[in-house]
Every structure is written in structure tokens, then in C-alpha cells.
Amino acid sequence: MGFWEAAMLICFGASWPASIWKTFRVKNPVSKSLIFLWLVLIGYGCGVANKFARGNPDWVLWLYVLNAGMVALDLGLVIYYRRRLRKHVESVD
């Protein structure tokens, strides 16, 4: 059933709402690593692919999808606020 896999995903997933909230609240994601977020997103994608490749897309699949969605949201916010910050800096110059 994947109890330990689910426990790992729940533990990892518990941190993403705080990360998303911080990005949204601060609106200055200069300390966030795009490479890290992309790698985590790819990792969750590999977890989803593994579920289908092994032919057992059980309920744990939804934890991968939920976590990947939160990482994608955080990544989207980081990209959005970085572009916005870059435009602001360019308009000041």
C-alpha cells in the first residue's frame, strides 16, 4: 500500500504551503532557487511516472500530484515575482 512512501510525501508536502505563503506574502523571491524547485517538481513527476510504469497507481499517486501542484504553484509565483521585480528595476534605471 505504500505507508512509508505516503508518510514521506506527507512530511515533504507539509512544508510547501508555508513556502507558497512566504513567496506570496514577501513578493521578493530572490532567496528561492529555481533549480531546486524544478528538480523537486521533476522528482515528483518521476514518482507519478513510476506509479504508472509499475502498473499500480494507488492512492499514494494523489499525494505526488498534490505535492507537485504545490511546487508548481510556488515555482509559478517565484517566476512571476522575479519578472515583476526585474521590470521594476529596469523602469527605475
CSV table of C-alpha atoms in Angstrom, one decimal:
chain,number,residue,atom,x,y,z
A,1,MET,CA,0.0,0.0,0.0
A,2,GLY,CA,2.9,2.3,0.4
A,3,PHE,CA,2.6,3.5,4.0
A,4,TRP,CA,6.2,4.7,4.3
A,5,GLU,CA,6.1,6.3,0.8
A,6,ALA,CA,2.9,8.1,1.9
A,7,ALA,CA,4.5,9.2,5.2
A,8,MET,CA,7.5,10.6,3.3
A,9,LEU,CA,5.2,12.5,0.9
A,10,ILE,CA,3.1,13.9,3.7
A,11,CYS,CA,6.2,15.1,5.5
A,12,PHE,CA,7.6,16.7,2.4
A,13,GLY,CA,4.3,18.1,1.4
A,14,ALA,CA,3.7,19.7,4.8
A,15,SER,CA,6.4,22.3,4.1
A,16,TRP,CA,5.1,23.6,0.7
A,17,PRO,CA,2.1,25.6,2.0
A,18,ALA,CA,4.5,27.6,4.2
A,19,SER,CA,6.8,28.1,1.3
A,20,ILE,CA,4.0,29.2,-1.0
A,21,TRP,CA,2.7,31.6,1.6
A,22,LYS,CA,6.1,33.1,2.1
A,23,THR,CA,6.6,33.7,-1.6
A,24,PHE,CA,3.1,35.3,-1.9
A,25,ARG,CA,3.5,37.4,1.2
A,26,VAL,CA,7.0,38.7,0.6
A,27,LYS,CA,6.8,39.0,-3.2
A,28,ASN,CA,10.6,39.1,-3.3
A,29,PRO,CA,11.8,35.5,-4.1
A,30,VAL,CA,15.4,36.3,-4.6
A,31,SER,CA,16.4,33.7,-2.0
A,32,LYS,CA,14.5,30.9,-3.7
A,33,SER,CA,16.3,28.6,-6.1
A,34,LEU,CA,14.6,27.9,-9.4
A,35,ILE,CA,16.9,24.9,-10.0
A,36,PHE,CA,15.8,23.4,-6.6
A,37,LEU,CA,12.1,23.9,-7.4
A,38,TRP,CA,12.5,22.5,-10.9
A,39,LEU,CA,14.4,19.4,-9.5
A,40,VAL,CA,11.7,18.8,-6.9
A,41,LEU,CA,9.0,19.1,-9.5
A,42,ILE,CA,10.8,16.7,-11.8
A,43,GLY,CA,11.3,14.3,-8.8
A,44,TYR,CA,7.5,14.3,-8.1
A,45,GLY,CA,6.9,13.8,-11.8
A,46,CYS,CA,9.2,10.8,-11.7
A,47,GLY,CA,7.2,9.4,-8.7
A,48,VAL,CA,4.0,9.7,-10.7
A,49,ALA,CA,5.6,8.1,-13.8
A,50,ASN,CA,6.9,5.2,-11.5
A,51,LYS,CA,3.3,4.6,-10.3
A,52,PHE,CA,2.1,4.1,-13.8
A,53,ALA,CA,5.2,2.3,-15.1
A,54,ARG,CA,4.8,-0.3,-12.3
A,55,GLY,CA,1.1,-0.6,-13.1
A,56,ASN,CA,-0.1,0.3,-9.6
A,57,PRO,CA,-1.4,3.8,-9.5
A,58,ASP,CA,-2.7,3.5,-5.9
A,59,TRP,CA,-4.0,6.3,-3.6
A,60,VAL,CA,-0.4,7.5,-2.9
A,61,LEU,CA,-0.4,8.8,-6.5
A,62,TRP,CA,-2.6,11.7,-5.3
A,63,LEU,CA,0.0,12.7,-2.8
A,64,TYR,CA,2.6,13.0,-5.6
A,65,VAL,CA,0.1,15.0,-7.6
A,66,LEU,CA,-0.8,17.3,-4.7
A,67,ASN,CA,2.8,17.9,-3.8
A,68,ALA,CA,3.7,18.5,-7.5
A,69,GLY,CA,0.8,21.0,-7.7
A,70,MET,CA,2.1,22.9,-4.7
A,71,VAL,CA,5.7,23.0,-6.0
A,72,ALA,CA,4.4,24.2,-9.4
A,73,LEU,CA,2.4,26.9,-7.7
A,74,ASP,CA,5.4,28.1,-5.7
A,75,LEU,CA,7.6,27.9,-8.9
A,76,GLY,CA,5.0,29.9,-10.8
A,77,LEU,CA,4.9,32.6,-8.1
A,78,VAL,CA,8.7,32.8,-8.0
A,79,ILE,CA,8.9,33.2,-11.7
A,80,TYR,CA,6.1,35.8,-11.7
A,81,TYR,CA,7.6,37.9,-8.9
A,82,ARG,CA,11.1,37.7,-10.3
A,83,ARG,CA,9.8,39.0,-13.7
A,84,ARG,CA,7.9,41.7,-11.9
A,85,LEU,CA,10.9,42.7,-9.8
A,86,ARG,CA,13.1,42.8,-12.9
A,87,LYS,CA,10.6,45.1,-14.7
A,88,HIS,CA,10.5,47.3,-11.7
A,89,VAL,CA,14.3,47.5,-11.5
A,90,GLU,CA,14.5,48.3,-15.3
A,91,SER,CA,12.0,51.0,-15.0
A,92,VAL,CA,13.9,52.7,-12.2
A,93,ASP,CA,17.1,52.7,-14.2
